[in-house]
mmCIF file of C-alpha atoms in Angstrom:
data_model
loop_
_atom_site.group_PDB
_atom_site.id
_atom_site.type_symbol
_atom_site.label_atom_id
_atom_site.label_comp_id
_atom_site.label_asym_id
_atom_site.label_seq_id
_atom_site.Cartn_x
_atom_site.Cartn_y
_atom_site.Cartn_z
ATOM 1 C CA MET A 1 13.669 -6.889 -14.126
ATOM 2 C CA LYS A 2 12.050 -9.763 -12.261
ATOM 3 C CA VAL A 3 8.329 -9.456 -11.507
ATOM 4 C CA ILE A 4 6.611 -11.483 -8.800
ATOM 5 C CA TYR A 5 2.920 -12.195 -9.262
ATOM 6 C CA THR A 6 0.390 -14.951 -8.642
ATOM 7 C CA GLU A 7 -3.151 -15.452 -9.912
ATOM 8 C CA LYS A 8 -4.167 -16.256 -6.327
ATOM 9 C CA GLN A 9 -4.460 -12.509 -5.833
ATOM 10 C CA ARG A 10 -7.529 -12.551 -8.090
ATOM 11 C CA LEU A 11 -9.405 -14.267 -5.260
ATOM 12 C CA HIS A 12 -10.024 -10.888 -3.632
ATOM 13 C CA ARG A 13 -12.839 -8.965 -5.296
ATOM 14 C CA VAL A 14 -15.004 -6.684 -3.165
ATOM 15 C CA LYS A 15 -18.452 -5.951 -4.610
ATOM 16 C CA TYR A 16 -18.949 -2.419 -3.296
ATOM 17 C CA GLU A 17 -17.278 0.411 -1.434
ATOM 18 C CA PHE A 18 -18.795 3.558 0.032
ATOM 19 C CA LEU A 19 -17.584 6.734 -1.672
ATOM 20 C CA SER A 20 -19.037 10.237 -1.347
ATOM 21 C CA GLY A 21 -22.063 8.968 0.528
ATOM 22 C CA GLU A 22 -23.142 6.125 -1.733
ATOM 23 C CA PRO A 23 -22.214 2.540 -2.571
ATOM 24 C CA THR A 24 -20.216 2.157 -5.774
ATOM 25 C CA ALA A 25 -18.368 -0.660 -7.532
ATOM 26 C CA CYS A 26 -14.997 -1.079 -5.852
ATOM 27 C CA PHE A 27 -12.123 0.624 -7.697
ATOM 28 C CA GLU A 28 -9.584 -1.868 -6.338
ATOM 29 C CA LYS A 29 -10.178 -4.924 -8.549
ATOM 30 C CA PRO A 30 -8.238 -7.775 -10.196
ATOM 31 C CA GLU A 31 -8.218 -6.018 -13.577
ATOM 32 C CA ARG A 32 -5.693 -3.535 -12.194
ATOM 33 C CA ALA A 33 -3.022 -6.245 -12.121
ATOM 34 C CA ASP A 34 -4.141 -7.554 -15.511
ATOM 35 C CA MET A 35 -3.433 -4.184 -17.116
ATOM 36 C CA VAL A 36 0.058 -4.099 -15.603
ATOM 37 C CA LEU A 37 0.801 -7.650 -16.737
ATOM 38 C CA ASN A 38 -0.353 -6.843 -20.265
ATOM 39 C CA ALA A 39 1.883 -3.776 -20.446
ATOM 40 C CA ILE A 40 4.820 -5.755 -19.078
ATOM 41 C CA SER A 41 4.286 -8.402 -21.734
ATOM 42 C CA GLU A 42 4.122 -5.799 -24.514
ATOM 43 C CA HIS A 43 7.254 -4.040 -23.309
ATOM 44 C CA GLY A 44 9.517 -7.049 -22.865
ATOM 45 C CA GLY A 45 12.541 -7.151 -20.608
ATOM 46 C CA PHE A 46 10.599 -8.579 -17.651
ATOM 47 C CA THR A 47 10.458 -12.091 -16.216
ATOM 48 C CA VAL A 48 7.298 -12.966 -14.290
ATOM 49 C CA SER A 49 7.515 -15.654 -11.620
ATOM 50 C CA GLU A 50 5.414 -17.120 -8.819
ATOM 51 C CA PRO A 51 6.190 -16.158 -5.215
ATOM 52 C CA GLU A 52 7.484 -18.433 -2.520
ATOM 53 C CA SER A 53 5.254 -19.169 0.475
ATOM 54 C CA PHE A 54 6.235 -17.571 3.791
ATOM 55 C CA GLY A 55 3.234 -18.216 6.051
ATOM 56 C CA ILE A 56 2.041 -15.702 8.618
ATOM 57 C CA ALA A 57 5.240 -15.318 10.681
ATOM 58 C CA PRO A 58 6.537 -12.289 8.690
ATOM 59 C CA MET A 59 3.150 -10.600 9.066
ATOM 60 C CA LEU A 60 3.736 -10.605 12.816
ATOM 61 C CA TRP A 61 6.873 -8.506 12.307
ATOM 62 C CA VAL A 62 4.654 -5.524 11.494
ATOM 63 C CA HIS A 63 1.149 -6.498 12.697
ATOM 64 C CA THR A 64 -0.293 -7.669 15.987
ATOM 65 C CA GLN A 65 -1.153 -11.333 16.368
ATOM 66 C CA ASP A 66 -4.806 -10.672 17.240
ATOM 67 C CA TYR A 67 -5.221 -8.617 14.051
ATOM 68 C CA VAL A 68 -3.729 -11.305 11.810
ATOM 69 C CA GLU A 69 -5.906 -13.936 13.477
ATOM 70 C CA PHE A 70 -8.930 -11.715 12.868
ATOM 71 C CA LEU A 71 -8.149 -11.507 9.154
ATOM 72 C CA GLN A 72 -7.893 -15.277 8.989
ATOM 73 C CA SER A 73 -11.209 -15.941 10.753
ATOM 74 C CA ALA A 74 -13.353 -12.922 9.828
ATOM 75 C CA TRP A 75 -15.142 -14.475 6.863
ATOM 76 C CA SER A 76 -16.057 -17.719 8.633
ATOM 77 C CA GLU A 77 -17.476 -15.731 11.564
ATOM 78 C CA TRP A 78 -19.386 -13.462 9.185
ATOM 79 C CA GLU A 79 -20.731 -16.343 7.098
ATOM 80 C CA GLU A 80 -21.890 -18.224 10.181
ATOM 81 C CA ARG A 81 -23.993 -15.267 11.273
ATOM 82 C CA PHE A 82 -25.041 -13.565 8.011
ATOM 83 C CA GLY A 83 -24.480 -16.085 5.216
ATOM 84 C CA ASP A 84 -22.462 -15.458 2.051
ATOM 85 C CA GLU A 85 -24.665 -13.054 0.095
ATOM 86 C CA HIS A 86 -22.825 -9.890 1.162
ATOM 87 C CA ASP A 87 -19.180 -9.024 1.812
ATOM 88 C CA ALA A 88 -18.135 -8.640 5.443
ATOM 89 C CA SER A 89 -18.000 -4.895 6.084
ATOM 90 C CA PRO A 90 -18.049 -2.722 9.234
ATOM 91 C CA TYR A 91 -20.758 -0.248 10.123
ATOM 92 C CA CYS A 92 -19.515 1.103 13.474
ATOM 93 C CA PHE A 93 -16.015 2.095 14.545
ATOM 94 C CA VAL A 94 -14.099 2.537 17.791
ATOM 95 C CA SER A 95 -13.256 6.193 18.463
ATOM 96 C CA PRO A 96 -9.898 6.887 20.116
ATOM 97 C CA ARG A 97 -11.498 9.775 21.963
ATOM 98 C CA TYR A 98 -14.621 8.370 23.594
ATOM 99 C CA LEU A 99 -14.918 4.586 23.281
ATOM 100 C CA ARG A 100 -13.079 1.745 24.993
ATOM 101 C CA HIS A 101 -10.426 -0.155 23.087
ATOM 102 C CA ARG A 102 -11.867 -3.552 23.899
ATOM 103 C CA ILE A 103 -12.117 -6.248 21.247
ATOM 104 C CA PRO A 104 -15.783 -7.257 20.832
ATOM 105 C CA LYS A 105 -16.807 -10.905 20.515
ATOM 106 C CA ASP A 106 -19.319 -10.258 17.741
ATOM 107 C CA ILE A 107 -18.013 -10.151 14.154
ATOM 108 C CA GLU A 108 -19.681 -6.788 13.398
ATOM 109 C CA GLY A 109 -17.916 -5.289 16.397
ATOM 110 C CA LYS A 110 -14.623 -6.871 15.391
ATOM 111 C CA LEU A 111 -14.861 -5.486 11.858
ATOM 112 C CA GLY A 112 -15.272 -1.973 13.246
ATOM 113 C CA TYR A 113 -12.531 -2.472 15.831
ATOM 114 C CA TYR A 114 -9.998 -3.507 13.191
ATOM 115 C CA SER A 115 -11.081 -1.016 10.464
ATOM 116 C CA PHE A 116 -10.759 2.737 10.055
ATOM 117 C CA ASP A 117 -13.079 3.105 7.038
ATOM 118 C CA MET A 118 -15.568 1.241 4.831
ATOM 119 C CA THR A 119 -13.284 0.482 1.870
ATOM 120 C CA ALA A 120 -11.735 -2.767 3.103
ATOM 121 C CA ALA A 121 -14.470 -5.387 3.087
ATOM 122 C CA ILE A 122 -13.639 -9.085 3.359
ATOM 123 C CA THR A 123 -14.913 -11.784 1.012
ATOM 124 C CA LYS A 124 -14.946 -15.569 1.170
ATOM 125 C CA THR A 125 -11.542 -15.842 -0.498
ATOM 126 C CA SER A 126 -9.906 -12.569 0.564
ATOM 127 C CA TRP A 127 -7.491 -14.186 2.988
ATOM 128 C CA GLN A 128 -5.898 -16.340 0.270
ATOM 129 C CA ALA A 129 -5.297 -13.230 -1.864
ATOM 130 C CA ILE A 130 -4.006 -11.199 1.090
ATOM 131 C CA GLN A 131 -1.509 -13.930 1.931
ATOM 132 C CA ALA A 132 -0.503 -14.248 -1.738
ATOM 133 C CA ALA A 133 0.195 -10.503 -1.961
ATOM 134 C CA ALA A 134 2.346 -10.733 1.155
ATOM 135 C CA ASP A 135 4.263 -13.631 -0.394
ATOM 136 C CA CYS A 136 4.925 -11.557 -3.522
ATOM 137 C CA ALA A 137 6.438 -8.727 -1.489
ATOM 138 C CA LEU A 138 8.516 -11.073 0.652
ATOM 139 C CA THR A 139 9.775 -12.960 -2.397
ATOM 140 C CA GLY A 140 10.849 -9.646 -3.899
ATOM 141 C CA ALA A 141 12.706 -8.753 -0.706
ATOM 142 C CA LYS A 142 14.436 -12.136 -0.746
ATOM 143 C CA MET A 143 15.563 -11.493 -4.328
ATOM 144 C CA ILE A 144 17.098 -8.189 -3.250
ATOM 145 C CA THR A 145 18.781 -9.891 -0.300
ATOM 146 C CA ASN A 146 20.192 -12.499 -2.658
ATOM 147 C CA GLY A 147 21.804 -9.901 -4.910
ATOM 148 C CA GLU A 148 19.215 -8.668 -7.414
ATOM 149 C CA HIS A 149 19.561 -4.927 -7.999
ATOM 150 C CA SER A 150 15.827 -4.478 -8.548
ATOM 151 C CA ALA A 151 12.539 -6.370 -8.549
ATOM 152 C CA PHE A 152 8.823 -5.590 -8.836
ATOM 153 C CA ALA A 153 6.276 -7.202 -6.512
ATOM 154 C CA LEU A 154 2.922 -6.876 -8.274
ATOM 155 C CA CYS A 155 0.785 -7.022 -5.140
ATOM 156 C CA ARG A 156 -2.958 -6.732 -4.748
ATOM 157 C CA PRO A 157 -4.727 -6.054 -2.540
ATOM 158 C CA PRO A 158 -2.328 -3.193 -1.759
ATOM 159 C CA GLY A 159 -0.931 -2.614 1.710
ATOM 160 C CA HIS A 160 0.386 0.828 2.641
ATOM 161 C CA HIS A 161 -2.729 1.934 4.576
ATOM 162 C CA ALA A 162 -2.658 -1.176 6.791
ATOM 163 C CA ALA A 163 -1.511 -0.269 10.317
ATOM 164 C CA PRO A 164 -0.268 -2.725 12.964
ATOM 165 C CA ASP A 165 -3.835 -3.636 13.979
ATOM 166 C CA MET A 166 -6.111 -1.958 11.462
ATOM 167 C CA MET A 167 -7.246 -2.288 7.845
ATOM 168 C CA GLY A 168 -8.545 0.412 5.509
ATOM 169 C CA GLY A 169 -8.019 2.056 2.141
ATOM 170 C CA TYR A 170 -8.262 -1.324 0.337
ATOM 171 C CA CYS A 171 -5.334 -2.548 2.498
ATOM 172 C CA TYR A 172 -5.113 -5.460 4.945
ATOM 173 C CA ILE A 173 -1.474 -6.533 5.359
ATOM 174 C CA ASN A 174 1.291 -3.974 4.809
ATOM 175 C CA ASN A 175 3.311 -5.541 2.011
ATOM 176 C CA ALA A 176 5.934 -2.782 1.750
ATOM 177 C CA ALA A 177 6.509 -2.706 5.510
ATOM 178 C CA MET A 178 7.026 -6.472 5.619
ATOM 179 C CA ALA A 179 9.468 -6.256 2.727
ATOM 180 C CA ALA A 180 11.447 -3.501 4.440
ATOM 181 C CA GLU A 181 11.560 -5.468 7.685
ATOM 182 C CA SER A 182 12.687 -8.557 5.791
ATOM 183 C CA LEU A 183 15.561 -6.586 4.283
ATOM 184 C CA ARG A 184 16.527 -5.307 7.727
ATOM 185 C CA ARG A 185 16.475 -8.787 9.258
ATOM 186 C CA ASN A 186 18.570 -10.159 6.424
ATOM 187 C CA GLY A 187 21.534 -7.847 6.534
ATOM 188 C CA LYS A 188 20.558 -4.376 5.346
ATOM 189 C CA GLY A 189 21.525 -1.997 8.139
ATOM 190 C CA LYS A 190 19.401 0.904 6.904
ATOM 191 C CA VAL A 191 16.333 0.622 4.679
ATOM 192 C CA ALA A 192 14.335 3.487 3.189
ATOM 193 C CA ILE A 193 10.698 3.354 2.101
ATOM 194 C CA LEU A 194 9.570 5.918 -0.454
ATOM 195 C CA ASP A 195 5.791 6.072 -0.838
ATOM 196 C CA LEU A 196 4.729 7.523 -4.201
ATOM 197 C CA ASP A 197 1.014 6.788 -3.908
ATOM 198 C CA TYR A 198 -1.325 9.777 -4.145
ATOM 199 C CA HIS A 199 -2.637 8.919 -0.672
ATOM 200 C CA HIS A 200 -0.369 9.024 2.359
ATOM 201 C CA GLY A 201 0.885 5.653 3.594
ATOM 202 C CA ASN A 202 -0.486 6.089 7.087
ATOM 203 C CA GLY A 203 -0.050 2.413 7.930
ATOM 204 C CA THR A 204 3.614 2.310 6.958
ATOM 205 C CA GLN A 205 4.303 5.498 8.882
ATOM 206 C CA SER A 206 2.672 4.106 12.019
ATOM 207 C CA ILE A 207 4.702 0.897 11.846
ATOM 208 C CA PHE A 208 8.112 2.603 11.713
ATOM 209 C CA TYR A 209 7.387 5.938 13.409
ATOM 210 C CA ASP A 210 9.638 5.296 16.427
ATOM 211 C CA ARG A 211 12.525 3.616 14.583
ATOM 212 C CA ASP A 212 15.770 5.009 13.211
ATOM 213 C CA ASP A 213 16.770 2.038 11.031
ATOM 214 C CA VAL A 214 13.879 2.426 8.551
ATOM 215 C CA LEU A 215 13.337 5.829 6.966
ATOM 216 C CA PHE A 216 9.835 6.588 5.701
ATOM 217 C CA VAL A 217 9.353 9.301 3.064
ATOM 218 C CA SER A 218 6.007 10.046 1.411
ATOM 219 C CA ILE A 219 4.899 12.393 -1.396
ATOM 220 C CA HIS A 220 1.118 12.671 -1.373
ATOM 221 C CA GLY A 221 -2.002 14.808 -1.479
ATOM 222 C CA ASP A 222 -2.516 17.269 1.374
ATOM 223 C CA PRO A 223 -4.397 15.337 4.110
ATOM 224 C CA ASP A 224 -6.341 18.474 5.027
ATOM 225 C CA TYR A 225 -8.263 17.730 1.826
ATOM 226 C CA ASP A 226 -7.330 14.153 0.859
ATOM 227 C CA TYR A 227 -7.636 10.669 2.280
ATOM 228 C CA PRO A 228 -6.600 9.451 4.832
ATOM 229 C CA HIS A 229 -7.099 12.928 6.358
ATOM 230 C CA TYR A 230 -5.720 12.223 9.829
ATOM 231 C CA LEU A 231 -2.058 11.485 9.070
ATOM 232 C CA GLY A 232 0.444 12.698 6.514
ATOM 233 C CA PHE A 233 1.171 16.255 7.655
ATOM 234 C CA ALA A 234 4.620 17.800 7.328
ATOM 235 C CA ASP A 235 5.072 18.188 11.086
ATOM 236 C CA GLU A 236 4.992 14.401 11.621
ATOM 237 C CA THR A 237 8.714 13.665 11.808
ATOM 238 C CA GLY A 238 8.866 10.592 14.044
ATOM 239 C CA GLU A 239 9.058 10.088 17.788
ATOM 240 C CA GLY A 240 11.605 8.761 20.256
ATOM 241 C CA LYS A 241 14.675 7.455 18.476
ATOM 242 C CA GLY A 242 12.655 7.685 15.256
ATOM 243 C CA ARG A 243 12.540 11.476 15.388
ATOM 244 C CA GLY A 244 13.851 12.836 12.105
ATOM 245 C CA TYR A 245 13.308 9.560 10.251
ATOM 246 C CA ASN A 246 9.822 10.320 8.938
ATOM 247 C CA LEU A 247 9.407 12.850 6.135
ATOM 248 C CA ASN A 248 6.006 13.817 4.735
ATOM 249 C CA LEU A 249 5.827 15.979 1.622
ATOM 250 C CA PRO A 250 2.134 16.871 1.140
ATOM 251 C CA LEU A 251 1.264 18.657 -2.101
ATOM 252 C CA PRO A 252 -1.840 20.676 -3.017
ATOM 253 C CA GLN A 253 -4.929 18.994 -4.407
ATOM 254 C CA GLY A 254 -5.776 19.779 -8.021
ATOM 255 C CA LYS A 255 -2.657 21.902 -8.616
ATOM 256 C CA THR A 256 0.209 19.446 -8.510
ATOM 257 C CA ASP A 257 1.754 18.739 -11.892
ATOM 258 C CA TRP A 258 5.381 17.893 -12.646
ATOM 259 C CA SER A 259 6.524 21.447 -11.859
ATOM 260 C CA LEU A 260 5.498 20.930 -8.212
ATOM 261 C CA TYR A 261 6.080 17.206 -7.981
ATOM 262 C CA ALA A 262 9.672 17.197 -9.274
ATOM 263 C CA PRO A 263 11.081 19.397 -6.453
ATOM 264 C CA ALA A 264 9.351 17.204 -3.861
ATOM 265 C CA LEU A 265 10.910 14.120 -5.429
ATOM 266 C CA THR A 266 14.326 15.797 -5.333
ATOM 267 C CA THR A 267 13.849 16.527 -1.616
ATOM 268 C CA ALA A 268 12.827 12.916 -1.004
ATOM 269 C CA LEU A 269 15.874 11.531 -2.785
ATOM 270 C CA GLU A 270 18.204 13.894 -0.924
ATOM 271 C CA LYS A 271 16.755 12.652 2.373
ATOM 272 C CA ILE A 272 17.310 9.023 1.354
ATOM 273 C CA ARG A 273 20.886 9.748 0.327
ATOM 274 C CA SER A 274 21.692 11.544 3.572
ATOM 275 C CA PHE A 275 20.153 8.669 5.527
ATOM 276 C CA GLY A 276 22.622 6.289 3.925
ATOM 277 C CA ALA A 277 20.042 3.704 2.873
ATOM 278 C CA GLU A 278 21.453 0.336 1.844
ATOM 279 C CA ALA A 279 18.209 -0.722 0.170
ATOM 280 C CA LEU A 280 15.039 1.015 -0.982
ATOM 281 C CA VAL A 281 11.409 -0.105 -1.009
ATOM 282 C CA ILE A 282 9.119 1.898 -3.291
ATOM 283 C CA SER A 283 5.420 1.894 -2.473
ATOM 284 C CA LEU A 284 4.509 2.310 -6.121
ATOM 285 C CA GLY A 285 1.108 3.956 -6.164
ATOM 286 C CA MET A 286 0.127 5.091 -9.647
ATOM 287 C CA ASP A 287 -2.915 7.169 -8.708
ATOM 288 C CA THR A 288 -0.963 10.402 -9.181
ATOM 289 C CA TYR A 289 -1.961 10.193 -12.856
ATOM 290 C CA GLU A 290 -3.939 13.090 -14.320
ATOM 291 C CA HIS A 291 -6.878 10.840 -15.250
ATOM 292 C CA ASP A 292 -7.120 8.789 -12.079
ATOM 293 C CA PRO A 293 -10.812 8.670 -11.046
ATOM 294 C CA ILE A 294 -10.326 9.146 -7.295
ATOM 295 C CA SER A 295 -7.184 11.314 -7.084
ATOM 296 C CA TYR A 296 -6.230 14.867 -7.990
ATOM 297 C CA PHE A 297 -2.631 15.201 -9.168
ATOM 298 C CA LYS A 298 -1.829 15.917 -12.799
ATOM 299 C CA LEU A 299 1.171 13.757 -13.681
ATOM 300 C CA LYS A 300 1.518 12.574 -17.279
ATOM 301 C CA ARG A 301 2.961 9.412 -18.828
ATOM 302 C CA GLU A 302 6.332 11.013 -19.534
ATOM 303 C CA ASP A 303 6.600 12.109 -15.900
ATOM 304 C CA TYR A 304 6.619 8.489 -14.771
ATOM 305 C CA GLN A 305 9.599 7.763 -17.000
ATOM 306 C CA SER A 306 11.375 10.675 -15.289
ATOM 307 C CA ILE A 307 10.471 9.344 -11.849
ATOM 308 C CA GLY A 308 12.054 5.997 -12.668
ATOM 309 C CA GLU A 309 15.178 7.638 -14.035
ATOM 310 C CA GLN A 310 15.614 9.737 -10.907
ATOM 311 C CA LEU A 311 15.075 6.772 -8.596
ATOM 312 C CA SER A 312 17.880 4.946 -10.370
ATOM 313 C CA THR A 313 20.345 7.711 -9.477
ATOM 314 C CA LEU A 314 20.336 6.504 -5.870
ATOM 315 C CA GLY A 315 22.281 3.456 -7.056
ATOM 316 C CA ILE A 316 20.975 1.127 -4.350
ATOM 317 C CA PRO A 317 19.050 -2.167 -4.521
ATOM 318 C CA THR A 318 15.384 -1.303 -5.033
ATOM 319 C CA LEU A 319 12.171 -3.257 -4.588
ATOM 320 C CA PHE A 320 9.017 -1.835 -6.153
ATOM 321 C CA VAL A 321 5.813 -2.863 -4.365
ATOM 322 C CA PHE A 322 2.554 -2.138 -6.174
ATOM 323 C CA GLU A 323 -0.007 -0.009 -4.308
ATOM 324 C CA GLY A 324 -2.845 2.164 -5.747
ATOM 325 C CA GLY A 325 -3.771 3.432 -9.182
ATOM 326 C CA TYR A 326 -7.260 3.187 -10.631
ATOM 327 C CA ALA A 327 -7.238 4.652 -14.160
ATOM 328 C CA VAL A 328 -7.258 1.079 -15.376
ATOM 329 C CA ASP A 329 -6.809 1.727 -19.121
ATOM 330 C CA ASP A 330 -3.558 3.650 -18.532
ATOM 331 C CA LEU A 331 -2.386 1.975 -15.344
ATOM 332 C CA GLY A 332 -0.182 -0.674 -16.917
ATOM 333 C CA TYR A 333 1.633 1.673 -19.283
ATOM 334 C CA ASN A 334 2.271 4.220 -16.525
ATOM 335 C CA THR A 335 3.629 1.527 -14.228
ATOM 336 C CA VAL A 336 5.944 0.188 -16.912
ATOM 337 C CA ALA A 337 7.124 3.754 -17.617
ATOM 338 C CA VAL A 338 8.477 3.982 -14.050
ATOM 339 C CA LEU A 339 10.165 0.603 -14.254
ATOM 340 C CA ASP A 340 11.561 1.306 -17.730
ATOM 341 C CA GLY A 341 12.932 4.661 -16.589
ATOM 342 C CA PHE A 342 14.627 2.944 -13.653
ATOM 343 C CA MET A 343 16.137 0.192 -15.820
ATOM 344 C CA SER A 344 17.358 2.549 -18.521
#
């Protein structure tokens, strides 16, 4: 299997995030990709290559222009006002219930306008890494378009929480959504996205919620108890012509092992088959692992091999796009277990 990765993604390293009421070292860090690369090297059977450069035009397929321009300029505006000692991070947010949706001129206001939490700070070199991650996903999609049966875009920062005009959950540009849209624009009539991250892909859902050509299916922790809390419920099935093309499969926190996860995966695959997908994008979040520090499922290493094997039964071109997963010591081996199961 071909793997797309670039060291440019190391340029994004946030110092702190706010978790459970206090600042802590950010769980989303460059070492996550290092662990995957090491496991890939040990396993063999993978070819790692640099991505092509696609610029910002594909970002505008799934994000608003003002949001993309904000990401490009946020650090320079922050540095001009506050210097470079601290990462650019929001402290106030626009409420959809009581506050006006008006873009402020001040960088602190902009950060809150374009964020939904305090986990997606911006550093001096974040934009280069964000663009590099997007290029990895788009290169993977191009490989699928050109006839590869499978590919793995090792992207970081991840993307599935990024909405059309909002960042959060470590995510800035929605890599999986861009890849799916690229496949659509290059000949695939129907594309499915299967999100396997522990946390619901609220950004991906919001991008395709009113469309019937891209099916979104997600298996994740119950948002009544798990991040992102405000999307991911089973009654969210799409709207307009997209009604019926969004399937959420929330599972209980702290109780979900393979005995509960496997039936949900079967349901997801049945939905993709009935949809008639011509290509599949997997948002490959690995934070469903039993030892993940910020998630609460109980999947084991052997379960990931089974997931890969079952994904392969769909028999359609498949692009894996890396998302979450924070048990760094085990992350690479678990990721390779999925890919190995799919290839075998």
